[in-house]
Short mmCIF file of C-alpha atoms in Angstrom, two decimals:
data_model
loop_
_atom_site.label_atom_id
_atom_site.label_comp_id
_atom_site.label_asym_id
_atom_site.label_seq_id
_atom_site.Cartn_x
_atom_site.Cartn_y
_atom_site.Cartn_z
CA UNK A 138 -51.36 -86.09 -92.29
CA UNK A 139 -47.89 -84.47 -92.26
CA UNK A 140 -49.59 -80.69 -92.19
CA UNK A 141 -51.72 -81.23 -89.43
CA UNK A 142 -48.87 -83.01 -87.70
CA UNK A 143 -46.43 -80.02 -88.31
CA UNK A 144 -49.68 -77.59 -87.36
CA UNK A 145 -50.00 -79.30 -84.17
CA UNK A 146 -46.80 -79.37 -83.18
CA UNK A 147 -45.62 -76.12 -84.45
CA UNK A 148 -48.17 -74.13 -82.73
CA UNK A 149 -47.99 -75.30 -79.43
CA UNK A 150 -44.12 -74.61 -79.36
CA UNK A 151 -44.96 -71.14 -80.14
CA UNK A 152 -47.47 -71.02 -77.63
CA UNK A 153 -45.24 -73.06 -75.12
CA UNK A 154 -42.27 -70.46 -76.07
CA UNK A 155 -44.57 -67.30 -75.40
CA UNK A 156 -45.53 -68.62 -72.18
CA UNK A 157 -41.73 -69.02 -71.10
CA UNK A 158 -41.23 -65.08 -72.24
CA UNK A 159 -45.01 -63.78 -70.17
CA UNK A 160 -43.55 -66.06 -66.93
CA UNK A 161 -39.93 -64.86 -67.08
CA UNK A 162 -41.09 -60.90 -67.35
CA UNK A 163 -44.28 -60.76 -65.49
CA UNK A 164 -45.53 -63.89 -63.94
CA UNK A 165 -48.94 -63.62 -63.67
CA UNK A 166 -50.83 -63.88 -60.19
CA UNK A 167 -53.49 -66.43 -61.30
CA UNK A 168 -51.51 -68.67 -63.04
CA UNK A 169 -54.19 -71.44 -64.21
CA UNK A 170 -56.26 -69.04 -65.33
CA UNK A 171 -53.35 -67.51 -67.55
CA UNK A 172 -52.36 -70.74 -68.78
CA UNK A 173 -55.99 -70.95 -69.32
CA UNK A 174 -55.87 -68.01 -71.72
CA UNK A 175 -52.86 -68.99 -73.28
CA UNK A 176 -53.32 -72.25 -74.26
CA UNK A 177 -56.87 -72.59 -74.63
CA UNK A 178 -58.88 -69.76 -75.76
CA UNK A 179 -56.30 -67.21 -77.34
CA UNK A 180 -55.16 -70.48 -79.96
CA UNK A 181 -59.07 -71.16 -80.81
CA UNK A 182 -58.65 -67.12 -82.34
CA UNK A 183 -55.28 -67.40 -84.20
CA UNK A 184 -56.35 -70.90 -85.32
CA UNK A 185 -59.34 -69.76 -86.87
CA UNK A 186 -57.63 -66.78 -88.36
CA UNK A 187 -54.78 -68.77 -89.97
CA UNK A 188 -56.94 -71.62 -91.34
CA UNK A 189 -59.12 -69.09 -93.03
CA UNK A 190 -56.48 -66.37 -93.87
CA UNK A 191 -54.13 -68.88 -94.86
CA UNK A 192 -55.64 -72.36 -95.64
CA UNK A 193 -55.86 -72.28 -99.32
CA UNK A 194 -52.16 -70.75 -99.94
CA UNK A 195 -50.99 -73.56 -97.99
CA UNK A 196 -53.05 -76.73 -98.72
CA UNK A 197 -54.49 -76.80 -95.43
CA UNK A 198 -57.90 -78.54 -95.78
CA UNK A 199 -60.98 -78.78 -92.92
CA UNK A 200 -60.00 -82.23 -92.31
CA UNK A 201 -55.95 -81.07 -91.77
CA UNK A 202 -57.37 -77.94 -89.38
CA UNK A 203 -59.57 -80.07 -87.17
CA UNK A 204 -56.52 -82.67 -86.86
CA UNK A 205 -54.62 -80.04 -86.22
CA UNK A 206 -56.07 -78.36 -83.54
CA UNK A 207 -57.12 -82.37 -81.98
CA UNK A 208 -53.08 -82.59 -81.46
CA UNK A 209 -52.51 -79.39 -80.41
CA UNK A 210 -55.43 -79.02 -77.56
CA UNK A 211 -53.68 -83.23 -76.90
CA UNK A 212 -50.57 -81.47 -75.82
CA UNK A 213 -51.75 -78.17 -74.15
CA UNK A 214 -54.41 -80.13 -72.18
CA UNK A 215 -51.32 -82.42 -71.02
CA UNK A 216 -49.12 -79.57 -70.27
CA UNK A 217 -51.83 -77.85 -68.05
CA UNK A 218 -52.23 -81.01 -66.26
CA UNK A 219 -48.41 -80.72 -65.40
CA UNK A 220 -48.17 -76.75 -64.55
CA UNK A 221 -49.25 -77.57 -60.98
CA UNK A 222 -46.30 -80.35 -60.44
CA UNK A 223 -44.20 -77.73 -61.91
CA UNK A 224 -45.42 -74.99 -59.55
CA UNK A 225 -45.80 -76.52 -56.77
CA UNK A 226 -43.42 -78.60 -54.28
CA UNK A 227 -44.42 -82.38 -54.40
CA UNK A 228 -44.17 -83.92 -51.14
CA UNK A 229 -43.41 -87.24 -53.27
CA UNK A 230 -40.83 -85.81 -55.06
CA UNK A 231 -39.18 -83.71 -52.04
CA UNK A 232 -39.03 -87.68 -49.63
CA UNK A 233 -37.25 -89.09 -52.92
CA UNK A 234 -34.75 -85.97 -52.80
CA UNK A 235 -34.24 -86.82 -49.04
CA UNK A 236 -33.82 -90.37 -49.53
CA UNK A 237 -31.52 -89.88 -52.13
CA UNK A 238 -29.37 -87.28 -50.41
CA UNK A 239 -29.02 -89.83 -47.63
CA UNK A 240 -27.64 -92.46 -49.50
CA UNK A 241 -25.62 -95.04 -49.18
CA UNK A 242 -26.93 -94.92 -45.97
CA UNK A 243 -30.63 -94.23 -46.58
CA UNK A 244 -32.60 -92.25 -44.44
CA UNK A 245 -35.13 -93.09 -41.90
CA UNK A 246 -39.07 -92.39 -41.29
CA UNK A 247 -37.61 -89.45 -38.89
CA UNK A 248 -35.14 -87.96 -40.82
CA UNK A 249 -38.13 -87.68 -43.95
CA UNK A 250 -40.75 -86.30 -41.00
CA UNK A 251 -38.48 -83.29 -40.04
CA UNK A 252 -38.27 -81.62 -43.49
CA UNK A 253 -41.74 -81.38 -43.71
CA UNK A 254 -44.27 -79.24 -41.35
CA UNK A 255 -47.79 -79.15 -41.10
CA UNK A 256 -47.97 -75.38 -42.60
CA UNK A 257 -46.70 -77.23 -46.10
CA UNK A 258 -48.69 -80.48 -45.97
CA UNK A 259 -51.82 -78.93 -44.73
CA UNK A 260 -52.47 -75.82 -44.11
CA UNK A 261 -51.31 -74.45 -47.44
CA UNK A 262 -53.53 -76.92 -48.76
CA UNK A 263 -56.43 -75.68 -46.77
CA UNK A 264 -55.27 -71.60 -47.97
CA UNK A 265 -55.27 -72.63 -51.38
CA UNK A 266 -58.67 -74.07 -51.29
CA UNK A 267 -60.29 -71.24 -49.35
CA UNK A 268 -58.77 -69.04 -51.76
CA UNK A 269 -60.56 -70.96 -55.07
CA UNK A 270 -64.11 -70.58 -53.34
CA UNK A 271 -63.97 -74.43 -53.02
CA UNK A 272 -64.46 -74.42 -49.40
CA UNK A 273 -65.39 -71.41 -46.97
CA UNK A 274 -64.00 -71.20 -43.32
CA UNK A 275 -66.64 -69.51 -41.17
CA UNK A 276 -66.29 -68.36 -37.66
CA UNK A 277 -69.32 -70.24 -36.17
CA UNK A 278 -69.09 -73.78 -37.70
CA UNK A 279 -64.93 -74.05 -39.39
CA UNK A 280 -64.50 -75.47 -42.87
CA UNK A 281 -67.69 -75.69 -44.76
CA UNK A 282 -67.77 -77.21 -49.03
CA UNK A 283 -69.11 -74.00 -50.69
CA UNK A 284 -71.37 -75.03 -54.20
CA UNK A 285 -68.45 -75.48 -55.99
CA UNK A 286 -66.74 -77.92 -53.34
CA UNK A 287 -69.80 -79.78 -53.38
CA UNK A 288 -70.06 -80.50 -57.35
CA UNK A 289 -66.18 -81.01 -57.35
CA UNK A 290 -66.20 -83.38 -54.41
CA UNK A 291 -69.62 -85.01 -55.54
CA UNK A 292 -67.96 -85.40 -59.57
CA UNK A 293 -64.28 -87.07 -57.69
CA UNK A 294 -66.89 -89.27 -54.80
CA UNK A 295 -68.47 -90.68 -58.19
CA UNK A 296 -65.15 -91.55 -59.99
CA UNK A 297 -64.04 -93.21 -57.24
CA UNK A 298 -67.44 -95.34 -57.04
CA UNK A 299 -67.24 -95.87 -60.70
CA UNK A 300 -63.94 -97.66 -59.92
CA UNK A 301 -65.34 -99.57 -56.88
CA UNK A 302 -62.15 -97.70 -54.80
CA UNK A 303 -62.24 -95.72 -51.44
CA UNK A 304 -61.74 -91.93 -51.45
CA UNK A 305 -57.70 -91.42 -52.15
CA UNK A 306 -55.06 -91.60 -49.41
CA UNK A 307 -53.93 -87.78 -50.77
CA UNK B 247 -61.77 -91.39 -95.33
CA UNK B 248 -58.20 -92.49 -94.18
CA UNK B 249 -57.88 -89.08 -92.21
CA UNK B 250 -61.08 -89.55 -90.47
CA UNK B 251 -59.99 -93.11 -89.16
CA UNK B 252 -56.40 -91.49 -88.42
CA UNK B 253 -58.14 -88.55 -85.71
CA UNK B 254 -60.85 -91.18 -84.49
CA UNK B 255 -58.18 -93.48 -83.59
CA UNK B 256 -56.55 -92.22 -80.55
CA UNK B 257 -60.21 -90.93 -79.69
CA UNK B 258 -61.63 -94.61 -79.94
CA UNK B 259 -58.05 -95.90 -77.56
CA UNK B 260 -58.70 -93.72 -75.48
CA UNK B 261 -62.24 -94.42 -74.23
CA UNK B 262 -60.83 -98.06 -74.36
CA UNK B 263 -58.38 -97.31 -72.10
CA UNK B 264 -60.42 -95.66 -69.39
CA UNK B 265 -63.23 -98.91 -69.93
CA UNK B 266 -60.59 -101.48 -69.51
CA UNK B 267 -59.30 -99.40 -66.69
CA UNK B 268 -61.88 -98.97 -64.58
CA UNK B 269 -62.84 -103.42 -65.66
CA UNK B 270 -58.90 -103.79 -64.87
CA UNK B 271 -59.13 -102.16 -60.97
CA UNK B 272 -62.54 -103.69 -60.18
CA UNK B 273 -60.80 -106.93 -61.12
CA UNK B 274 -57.80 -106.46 -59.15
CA UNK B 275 -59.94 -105.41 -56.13
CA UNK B 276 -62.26 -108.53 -56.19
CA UNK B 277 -59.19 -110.73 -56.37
CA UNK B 278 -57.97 -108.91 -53.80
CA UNK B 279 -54.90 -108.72 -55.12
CA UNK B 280 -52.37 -105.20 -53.89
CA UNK B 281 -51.29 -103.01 -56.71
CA UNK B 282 -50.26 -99.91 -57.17
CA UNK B 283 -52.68 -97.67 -58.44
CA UNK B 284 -50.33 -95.06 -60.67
CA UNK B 285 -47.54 -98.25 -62.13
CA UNK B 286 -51.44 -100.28 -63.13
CA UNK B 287 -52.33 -97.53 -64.98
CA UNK B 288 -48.94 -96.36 -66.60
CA UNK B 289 -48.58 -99.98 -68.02
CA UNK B 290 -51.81 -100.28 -69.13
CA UNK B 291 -51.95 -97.01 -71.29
CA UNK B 292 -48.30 -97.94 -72.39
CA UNK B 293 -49.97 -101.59 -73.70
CA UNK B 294 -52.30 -99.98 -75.17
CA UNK B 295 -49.63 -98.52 -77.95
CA UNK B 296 -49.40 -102.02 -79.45
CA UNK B 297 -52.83 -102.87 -81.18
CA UNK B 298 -53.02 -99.51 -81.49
CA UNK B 299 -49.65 -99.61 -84.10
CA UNK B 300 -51.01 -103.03 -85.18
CA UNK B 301 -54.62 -101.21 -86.35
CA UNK B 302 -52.60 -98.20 -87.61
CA UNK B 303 -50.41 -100.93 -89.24
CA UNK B 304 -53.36 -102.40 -91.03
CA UNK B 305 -54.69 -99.27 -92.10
CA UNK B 306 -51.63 -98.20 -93.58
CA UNK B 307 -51.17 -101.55 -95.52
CA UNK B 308 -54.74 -101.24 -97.28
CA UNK B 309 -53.39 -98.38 -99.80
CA UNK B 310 -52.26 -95.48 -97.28
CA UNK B 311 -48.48 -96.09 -97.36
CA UNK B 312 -47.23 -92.89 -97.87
CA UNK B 313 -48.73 -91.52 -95.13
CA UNK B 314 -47.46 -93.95 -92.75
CA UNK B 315 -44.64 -92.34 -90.62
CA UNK B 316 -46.44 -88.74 -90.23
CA UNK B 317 -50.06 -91.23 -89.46
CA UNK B 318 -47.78 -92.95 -86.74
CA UNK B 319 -46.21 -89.79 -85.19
CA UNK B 320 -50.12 -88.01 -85.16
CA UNK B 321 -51.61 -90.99 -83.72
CA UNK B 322 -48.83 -91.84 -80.90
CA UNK B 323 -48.71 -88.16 -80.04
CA UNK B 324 -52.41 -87.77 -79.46
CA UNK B 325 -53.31 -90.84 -77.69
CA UNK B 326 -50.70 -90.58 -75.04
CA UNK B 327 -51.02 -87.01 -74.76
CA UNK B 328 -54.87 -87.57 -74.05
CA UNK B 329 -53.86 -90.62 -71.96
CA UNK B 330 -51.30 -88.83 -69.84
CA UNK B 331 -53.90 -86.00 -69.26
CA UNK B 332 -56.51 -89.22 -67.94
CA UNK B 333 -53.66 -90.24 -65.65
CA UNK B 334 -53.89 -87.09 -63.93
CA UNK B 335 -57.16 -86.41 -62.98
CA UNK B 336 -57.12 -90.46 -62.40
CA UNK B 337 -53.93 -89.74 -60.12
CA UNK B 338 -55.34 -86.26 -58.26
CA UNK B 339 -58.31 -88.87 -57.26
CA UNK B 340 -56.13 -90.77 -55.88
CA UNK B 341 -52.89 -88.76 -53.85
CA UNK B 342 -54.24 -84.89 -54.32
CA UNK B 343 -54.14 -83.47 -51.18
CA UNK B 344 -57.03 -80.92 -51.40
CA UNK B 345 -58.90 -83.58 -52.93
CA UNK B 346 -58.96 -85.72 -49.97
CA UNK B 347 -59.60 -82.32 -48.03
CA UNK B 348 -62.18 -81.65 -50.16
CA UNK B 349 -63.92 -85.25 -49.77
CA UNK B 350 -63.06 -85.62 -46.11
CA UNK B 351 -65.18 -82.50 -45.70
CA UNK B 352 -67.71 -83.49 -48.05
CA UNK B 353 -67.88 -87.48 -46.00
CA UNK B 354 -68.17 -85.62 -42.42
CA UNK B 355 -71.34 -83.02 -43.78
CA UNK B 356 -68.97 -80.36 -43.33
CA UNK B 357 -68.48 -80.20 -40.22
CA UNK B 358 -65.35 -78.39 -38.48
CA UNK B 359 -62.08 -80.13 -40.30
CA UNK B 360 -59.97 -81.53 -37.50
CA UNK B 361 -57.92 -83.31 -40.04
CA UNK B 362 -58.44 -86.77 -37.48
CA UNK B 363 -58.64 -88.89 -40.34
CA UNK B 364 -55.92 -87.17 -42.63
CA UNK B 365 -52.70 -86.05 -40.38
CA UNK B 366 -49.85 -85.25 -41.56
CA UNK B 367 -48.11 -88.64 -40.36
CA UNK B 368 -50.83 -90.20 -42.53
CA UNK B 369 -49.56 -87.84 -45.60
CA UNK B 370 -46.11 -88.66 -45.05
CA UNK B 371 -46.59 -92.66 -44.19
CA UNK B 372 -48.97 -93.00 -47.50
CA UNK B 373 -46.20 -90.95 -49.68
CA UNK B 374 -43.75 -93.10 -48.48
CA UNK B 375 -45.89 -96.85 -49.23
CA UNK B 376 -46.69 -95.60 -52.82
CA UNK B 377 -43.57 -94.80 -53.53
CA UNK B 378 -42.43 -98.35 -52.31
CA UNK B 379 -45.09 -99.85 -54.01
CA UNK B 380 -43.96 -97.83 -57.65
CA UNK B 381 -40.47 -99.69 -56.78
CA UNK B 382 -38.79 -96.36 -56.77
CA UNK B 383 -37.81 -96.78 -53.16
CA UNK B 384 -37.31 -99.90 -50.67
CA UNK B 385 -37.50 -100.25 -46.87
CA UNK B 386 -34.35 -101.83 -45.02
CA UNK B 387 -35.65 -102.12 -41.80
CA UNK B 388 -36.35 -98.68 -40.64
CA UNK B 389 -34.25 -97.35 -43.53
CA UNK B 390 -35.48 -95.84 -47.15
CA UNK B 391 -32.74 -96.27 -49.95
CA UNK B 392 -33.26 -95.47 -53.55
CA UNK B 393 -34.39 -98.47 -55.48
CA UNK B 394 -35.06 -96.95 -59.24
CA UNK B 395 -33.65 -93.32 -60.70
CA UNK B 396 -36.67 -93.14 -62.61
CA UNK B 397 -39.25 -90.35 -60.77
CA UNK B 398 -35.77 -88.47 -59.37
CA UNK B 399 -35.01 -87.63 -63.07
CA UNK B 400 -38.28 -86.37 -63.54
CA UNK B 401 -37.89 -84.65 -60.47
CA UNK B 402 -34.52 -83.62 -62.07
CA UNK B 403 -36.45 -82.75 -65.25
CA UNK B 404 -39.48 -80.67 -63.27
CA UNK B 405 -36.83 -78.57 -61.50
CA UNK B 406 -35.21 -77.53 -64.85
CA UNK B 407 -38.55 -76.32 -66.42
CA UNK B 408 -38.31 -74.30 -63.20
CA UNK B 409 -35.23 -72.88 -63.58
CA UNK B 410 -36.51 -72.02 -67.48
CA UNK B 411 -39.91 -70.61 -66.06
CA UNK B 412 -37.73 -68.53 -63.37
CA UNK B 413 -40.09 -70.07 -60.85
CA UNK B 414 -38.70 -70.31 -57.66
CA UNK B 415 -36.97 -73.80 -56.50
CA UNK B 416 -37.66 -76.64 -53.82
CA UNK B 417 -35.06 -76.52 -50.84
#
């Protein structure tokens, strides 16, 4: 197990390291889809190519590949999950900064509500989904779920039943 | 045979972990009991580390020794790798704002979004009772303070891989 363990791990630090070097010189404009690229399809290639360039010379059997490339999607998928915390500003995260800059004394509901404003909490939210096709804002009839928003919004409605829970607070 | 049961093993927790979630919450809600959605789930995938050492354990006993530490580092990786990656799309159900956007629209047969239901007071005030309800913060009165350091170092964390991305930084 300690080859596809040192597989896994090793190739997602050189994929992790190649995406610091692409971001610092020329951060790309669609950044999911890059990270995407990076961490999902351009690995499947170089995988591939290793196991059968290399496999023998190294001891690397099928079993040791597919392990392999199980821990390595583990961590990429997990890292992919995160790139949008990174990216973007959590409200969460941006109260507890308040909060915390406020202490000992605290701060109150007020002092939170005036760092915020409605283009950050909403209407960037409402950009950003215009902008994936999810939703489509016409002149005639405002905000209307294009295909897409539908399946999304039909596959996250189901989750929730499955869980017997109301939609999410957000 | 050993390294089949070593990759299936995270696999197998992890489809118990979503089964025992999803029995765990529909439990909760018939007792009516209040929870926090994100700390249930956190301790239950956590939990779920112990039989999964204990089966690993077992395995390991029954003439796979040698392979224990690098079996136990594989295993541990991938199962909370894959169960961190669950808590997320569990968690964007749950407080992503376009999602609620997106089902708010989908709830009113997308009609014109006058964000009635979902203001940004509502944002704020259900920000503020989660994190209250994670114990990371507590209400004095009409005062916030601080109550755990835990989700400001991984704010603290989040803003470094920032600074190492050169993405720009929260004010």
């Amino acid at each position: 197990m300690g080859i596809a363990l040192f597989g896994g791990i090793a190739f997602f630090v050189v994929v992790l390291i190649a995406h610091i070097f692409l971001w610092r010189l020329l951060k790309p404009e669609s950044e999911i889809t890059a990270l995407v690229i990076m961490f999902i399809f351009v690995p499947i290639v170089l995988f591939m190519g290793i196991f059968f360039v290399l496999g023998s010379r190294i001891n690397w059997q099928t079993i040791d590949f597919i392990a392999s490339l199980i821990l390595y999607y583990s961590l990429s998928f997990a890292y992919i999950q995160t790139y949008p915390v990174i990216n973007c500003e959590i409200p969460s995260f941006k109260i507890l900064r308040i909060i915390n800059k406020s202490m000992p004394a605290g701060a109150s509901y007020e002092d939170i509500e005036r760092n915020f404003d409605s283009e950050e909490l909403l209407k960037s939210r409402t950009d950003l989904l215009v902008m994936d096709g999810l939703i489509i804002n016409t002149q005639m009839n405002g905000m209307k779920l294009s295909l897409k928003g539908k399946i999304l919004a039909n596959i996250f409605l189901v989750l929730r039943k499955i869980y017997g829970l109301d939609i999410g607070e957000g | 045979m050993f390294a089949i049961q070593i990759i299936c093993l995270p696999i197998v927790s992890l489809f118990s972990l979503i089964l025992l979630h999803i029995a765990y919450v529909r439990w909760l809600i018939y007792r009516k009991k209040e929870f926090s959605q994100q700390s249930t789930l956190i301790r239950l995938s956590l939990s779920l580390n112990v039989p999964l050492g204990i089966v690993l354990l077992i395995i390991c006993l029954t003439g796979n020794f040698d392979q224990g530490v690098s079996s136990f580092i594989y295993i541990f990786l991938v199962y909370n790798a894959l169960s961190y990656s669950y808590f997320h799309v569990f968690n964007m159900s749950e407080t992503a704002r376009r999602i609620r956007l997106l089902l708010e629209i989908r709830l009113n047969r997308d009609v014109e979004l006058k964000y009635k239901n979902y203001s940004e007071i509502n944002m704020i005030k259900s920000r503020i009772e989660r994190l209250i309800h994670m114990g990371q913060i507590k209400s004095y009165g009409s005062i916030f303070k601080v109550n755990s350091n835990f989700l400001i170092n991984i704010s603290n964390l989040v803003n470094l891989w920032k600074k190492i991305l050169n993405l720009e930084e929260p004010s």
